[in-house]
Short mmCIF file of C-alpha atoms in Angstrom, two decimals:
data_model
loop_
_atom_site.label_atom_id
_atom_site.label_comp_id
_atom_site.label_asym_id
_atom_site.label_seq_id
_atom_site.Cartn_x
_atom_site.Cartn_y
_atom_site.Cartn_z
CA ASN A 1 183.77 37.64 61.02
CA ALA A 2 181.35 36.97 64.33
CA GLY A 3 177.84 37.27 61.72
CA VAL A 4 174.81 38.18 63.17
CA THR A 5 174.77 38.43 66.64
CA GLN A 6 171.90 38.63 68.74
CA THR A 7 171.14 39.57 72.94
CA PRO A 8 169.73 38.37 74.75
CA LYS A 9 168.86 35.37 73.51
CA PHE A 10 165.84 34.80 76.07
CA GLN A 11 163.86 36.96 78.20
CA VAL A 12 160.21 37.05 80.24
CA LEU A 13 158.41 40.27 80.81
CA LYS A 14 156.07 41.24 82.41
CA THR A 15 152.40 42.55 79.45
CA GLY A 16 153.67 46.83 79.92
CA GLN A 17 157.04 46.43 80.71
CA SER A 18 159.58 48.05 77.40
CA MET A 19 162.68 46.61 76.60
CA THR A 20 165.56 46.04 73.61
CA LEU A 21 167.24 43.20 71.87
CA GLN A 22 169.42 44.02 70.32
CA CYS A 23 171.26 43.04 66.48
CA ALA A 24 174.30 43.51 65.22
CA GLN A 25 176.68 42.61 62.14
CA ASP A 26 180.14 42.65 61.55
CA MET A 27 180.49 42.21 57.13
CA ASN A 28 179.44 45.96 57.15
CA HIS A 29 176.20 45.08 55.45
CA GLU A 30 173.37 47.67 54.56
CA TYR A 31 170.63 45.86 54.62
CA MET A 32 169.09 44.46 57.97
CA SER A 33 165.98 43.62 59.24
CA TRP A 34 163.82 41.90 61.95
CA TYR A 35 161.27 38.90 61.93
CA ARG A 36 159.18 37.72 64.10
CA GLN A 37 158.75 33.83 64.01
CA ASP A 38 155.47 31.63 65.25
CA PRO A 39 154.11 28.12 65.00
CA GLY A 40 151.75 27.55 61.42
CA MET A 41 152.86 31.47 60.23
CA GLY A 42 156.56 31.55 59.88
CA LEU A 43 158.46 34.72 59.64
CA ARG A 44 157.02 38.00 59.57
CA LEU A 45 158.31 40.94 58.55
CA ILE A 46 158.92 43.36 61.29
CA HIS A 47 161.39 46.50 60.64
CA TYR A 48 163.99 46.66 58.39
CA SER A 49 166.52 49.44 56.92
CA VAL A 50 168.00 49.51 53.83
CA GLY A 51 171.47 51.46 55.19
CA ALA A 52 172.48 54.15 58.89
CA GLY A 53 169.79 56.58 58.97
CA ILE A 54 166.49 54.61 56.83
CA THR A 55 163.82 52.54 58.04
CA ASP A 56 160.95 51.61 56.67
CA GLN A 57 158.32 49.06 58.75
CA GLY A 58 157.49 45.76 56.89
CA GLU A 59 154.61 43.01 57.51
CA VAL A 60 153.81 43.88 61.78
CA PRO A 61 155.49 47.08 62.83
CA ASN A 62 152.68 47.62 65.49
CA GLY A 63 154.23 47.66 68.74
CA TYR A 64 157.86 48.07 67.54
CA ASN A 65 160.53 50.47 67.04
CA VAL A 66 164.01 50.98 64.91
CA SER A 67 166.66 52.86 65.03
CA ARG A 68 169.33 52.38 62.53
CA SER A 69 172.37 54.83 64.02
CA THR A 70 175.27 53.19 62.63
CA THR A 71 175.62 50.21 60.11
CA GLU A 72 176.71 47.90 62.43
CA ASP A 73 173.90 48.47 64.44
CA PHE A 74 169.87 47.47 64.07
CA PRO A 75 168.20 47.03 67.69
CA LEU A 76 164.44 46.47 67.71
CA ARG A 77 162.61 48.13 70.58
CA LEU A 78 159.22 46.58 72.48
CA LEU A 79 157.18 50.09 73.65
CA SER A 80 154.65 48.09 76.37
CA ALA A 81 154.98 44.62 75.35
CA ALA A 82 151.74 42.52 74.93
CA PRO A 83 151.34 38.69 75.63
CA SER A 84 150.74 38.41 71.74
CA GLN A 85 154.34 39.33 71.56
CA THR A 86 155.65 36.05 72.75
CA SER A 87 157.61 34.91 69.88
CA VAL A 88 161.41 34.43 68.57
CA TYR A 89 162.75 37.43 67.33
CA PHE A 90 165.40 37.11 64.47
CA CYS A 91 167.58 39.29 63.05
CA ALA A 92 168.82 39.27 59.59
CA SER A 93 171.97 41.23 57.53
CA SER A 94 172.59 40.96 53.63
CA ALA A 95 175.12 42.47 51.44
CA PRO A 96 176.30 46.24 50.42
CA GLY A 97 174.78 47.63 47.68
CA ARG A 98 170.73 49.07 48.01
CA ARG A 99 169.43 46.67 44.57
CA THR A 100 171.28 43.21 45.30
CA TYR A 101 170.24 41.86 48.38
CA ASN A 102 170.95 38.57 48.83
CA GLU A 103 171.29 35.90 51.01
CA GLN A 104 170.31 37.19 54.31
CA PHE A 105 172.65 36.02 57.03
CA PHE A 106 170.16 35.46 59.83
CA GLY A 107 171.67 35.37 64.17
CA PRO A 108 170.59 32.57 66.63
CA GLY A 109 167.02 34.59 67.55
CA THR A 110 166.17 36.26 71.02
CA ARG A 111 162.78 33.70 72.52
CA LEU A 112 161.24 36.43 74.11
CA THR A 113 158.21 35.37 76.77
CA VAL A 114 155.28 38.01 78.07
CA LEU A 115 153.22 36.61 80.83
CA ALA B 1 153.69 42.73 48.24
CA GLN B 2 154.84 39.35 47.32
CA SER B 3 153.29 36.04 49.25
CA VAL B 4 154.33 32.57 48.85
CA SER B 5 152.16 29.39 49.40
CA GLN B 6 153.51 26.21 50.95
CA HIS B 7 151.61 23.16 50.55
CA ASN B 8 151.27 20.06 53.32
CA HIS B 9 152.88 21.70 56.60
CA HIS B 10 153.83 18.44 58.19
CA VAL B 11 155.86 15.76 56.09
CA ILE B 12 156.68 12.43 57.54
CA LEU B 13 158.44 10.41 55.79
CA SER B 14 161.65 6.91 55.94
CA GLU B 15 165.15 7.42 55.08
CA ALA B 16 166.19 7.33 51.46
CA ALA B 17 162.46 8.69 50.21
CA SER B 18 162.49 11.41 48.10
CA LEU B 19 161.01 14.71 49.19
CA GLU B 20 159.47 16.93 47.12
CA LEU B 21 158.14 20.08 48.85
CA GLY B 22 155.41 22.37 46.92
CA CYS B 23 156.11 26.87 47.05
CA ASN B 24 154.65 29.27 45.02
CA TYR B 25 154.44 32.67 45.14
CA SER B 26 152.89 35.74 43.98
CA TYR B 27 154.78 39.11 43.08
CA GLY B 28 154.56 40.94 39.51
CA GLY B 29 158.46 42.41 39.05
CA THR B 30 161.36 40.80 39.28
CA VAL B 31 161.72 37.62 41.84
CA ASN B 32 164.72 35.90 43.78
CA LEU B 33 163.68 33.14 45.18
CA PHE B 34 165.59 31.32 48.10
CA TRP B 35 164.25 28.09 50.19
CA TYR B 36 165.87 28.34 53.74
CA VAL B 37 166.19 26.06 56.13
CA GLN B 38 166.19 25.05 59.46
CA TYR B 39 167.58 22.78 62.18
CA PRO B 40 165.97 22.60 65.77
CA GLY B 41 166.74 24.68 68.03
CA GLN B 42 168.97 26.45 65.75
CA HIS B 43 168.53 30.25 62.83
CA LEU B 44 167.69 30.10 59.38
CA GLN B 45 170.93 28.63 57.05
CA LEU B 46 170.55 28.88 53.01
CA LEU B 47 169.54 26.16 51.09
CA LEU B 48 170.24 27.71 47.87
CA LYS B 49 168.90 31.00 45.66
CA TYR B 50 167.73 31.74 42.34
CA PHE B 51 168.52 35.21 41.26
CA SER B 52 168.84 33.80 36.82
CA GLY B 53 170.17 31.97 34.43
CA ASP B 54 169.34 28.13 34.59
CA PRO B 55 166.22 27.22 36.70
CA LEU B 56 167.75 24.48 38.00
CA VAL B 57 169.77 25.69 41.13
CA LYS B 58 171.57 23.13 43.04
CA GLY B 59 171.94 23.57 46.45
CA ILE B 60 173.96 22.48 50.02
CA LYS B 61 173.02 18.62 51.48
CA GLY B 62 172.24 17.47 48.15
CA PHE B 63 169.04 19.27 47.42
CA GLU B 64 167.64 21.06 44.14
CA ALA B 65 165.37 23.22 43.30
CA GLU B 66 163.72 24.95 39.82
CA PHE B 67 161.92 27.70 38.82
CA ILE B 68 159.16 27.49 36.32
CA LYS B 69 158.45 31.26 36.11
CA SER B 70 154.60 30.11 34.36
CA LYS B 71 153.98 28.01 37.32
CA PHE B 72 154.98 30.57 39.68
CA SER B 73 156.82 28.19 41.82
CA PHE B 74 160.27 26.88 43.37
CA ASN B 75 159.78 23.68 43.90
CA LEU B 76 162.32 22.36 46.49
CA ARG B 77 163.31 18.61 46.16
CA LYS B 78 165.98 16.14 47.22
CA PRO B 79 166.37 12.33 45.86
CA SER B 80 166.92 10.59 49.49
CA VAL B 81 166.61 11.95 52.52
CA GLN B 82 168.13 11.40 55.19
CA TRP B 83 168.00 11.44 59.37
CA SER B 84 169.50 14.29 59.27
CA ASP B 85 167.13 16.47 57.11
CA THR B 86 164.81 16.62 59.54
CA ALA B 87 163.88 20.10 59.43
CA GLU B 88 161.53 22.70 58.91
CA TYR B 89 162.05 24.12 55.35
CA PHE B 90 160.98 27.54 54.10
CA CYS B 91 160.51 29.12 50.98
CA ALA B 92 161.03 32.82 50.53
CA VAL B 93 160.61 35.09 47.65
CA ARG B 94 162.00 38.71 47.61
CA GLY B 95 161.41 42.19 46.14
CA ASN B 96 160.70 45.59 46.63
CA ASN B 97 163.25 45.47 49.24
CA ARG B 98 161.61 42.80 51.29
CA LEU B 99 162.16 39.01 51.70
CA ALA B 100 158.95 37.81 52.14
CA PHE B 101 158.44 34.27 53.87
CA GLY B 102 155.70 30.99 52.95
CA LYS B 103 154.59 29.17 56.56
CA GLY B 104 157.17 26.14 56.18
CA ASN B 105 156.72 23.38 56.29
CA GLN B 106 158.12 20.63 58.73
CA VAL B 107 159.98 17.34 57.37
CA VAL B 108 160.10 14.58 60.05
CA VAL B 109 162.38 11.82 58.93
CA ILE B 110 162.05 8.64 60.27
CA PRO B 111 165.36 6.25 60.51
#
């Protein structure tokens, strides 16, 4: 298993540009989520999904969209990038079953800089 | 919504010293508790987790944590640290389909 994969690893955007961060997992996990990590802030939940076709907002959803058309993929879209979105983005997934979201497995992260 | 507090954001200690990182959470329902570690330049890895049963949980690399329900705490300990334990440590609590993280403890172990 490849686990949780994220692309790209690094990205530089200009203010106002849009882009999609890709996340995929091959563990048949129903639950997937996106976090952003900023110095001194820990990880903050952006959006999450409990299964294909179901998404919900986390703690800091503004400026981001997600969709979950398949179990494997959970892309994160930045609609109009802003410098405040400069961060490291982590995707995570966890085991099947809606009631027992156990250990989350994290991807390697995408380091995004918005100029 | 649940929240997590971690104290002493920056910790510097010498090899062989003991480490204890505090974690307090707030959540009204049944919680699952985690400690994650992030080594420099790497992604988060699970150190240990608590769901139920014995409140003293043992994890990888000699780490352990104790769940004290009355104090809403889940403190992480290691009796003797090594230089390779230099990392950032995050406490997390899961409730209501969400995993909330603390702000982390940056631990530096001096050889």
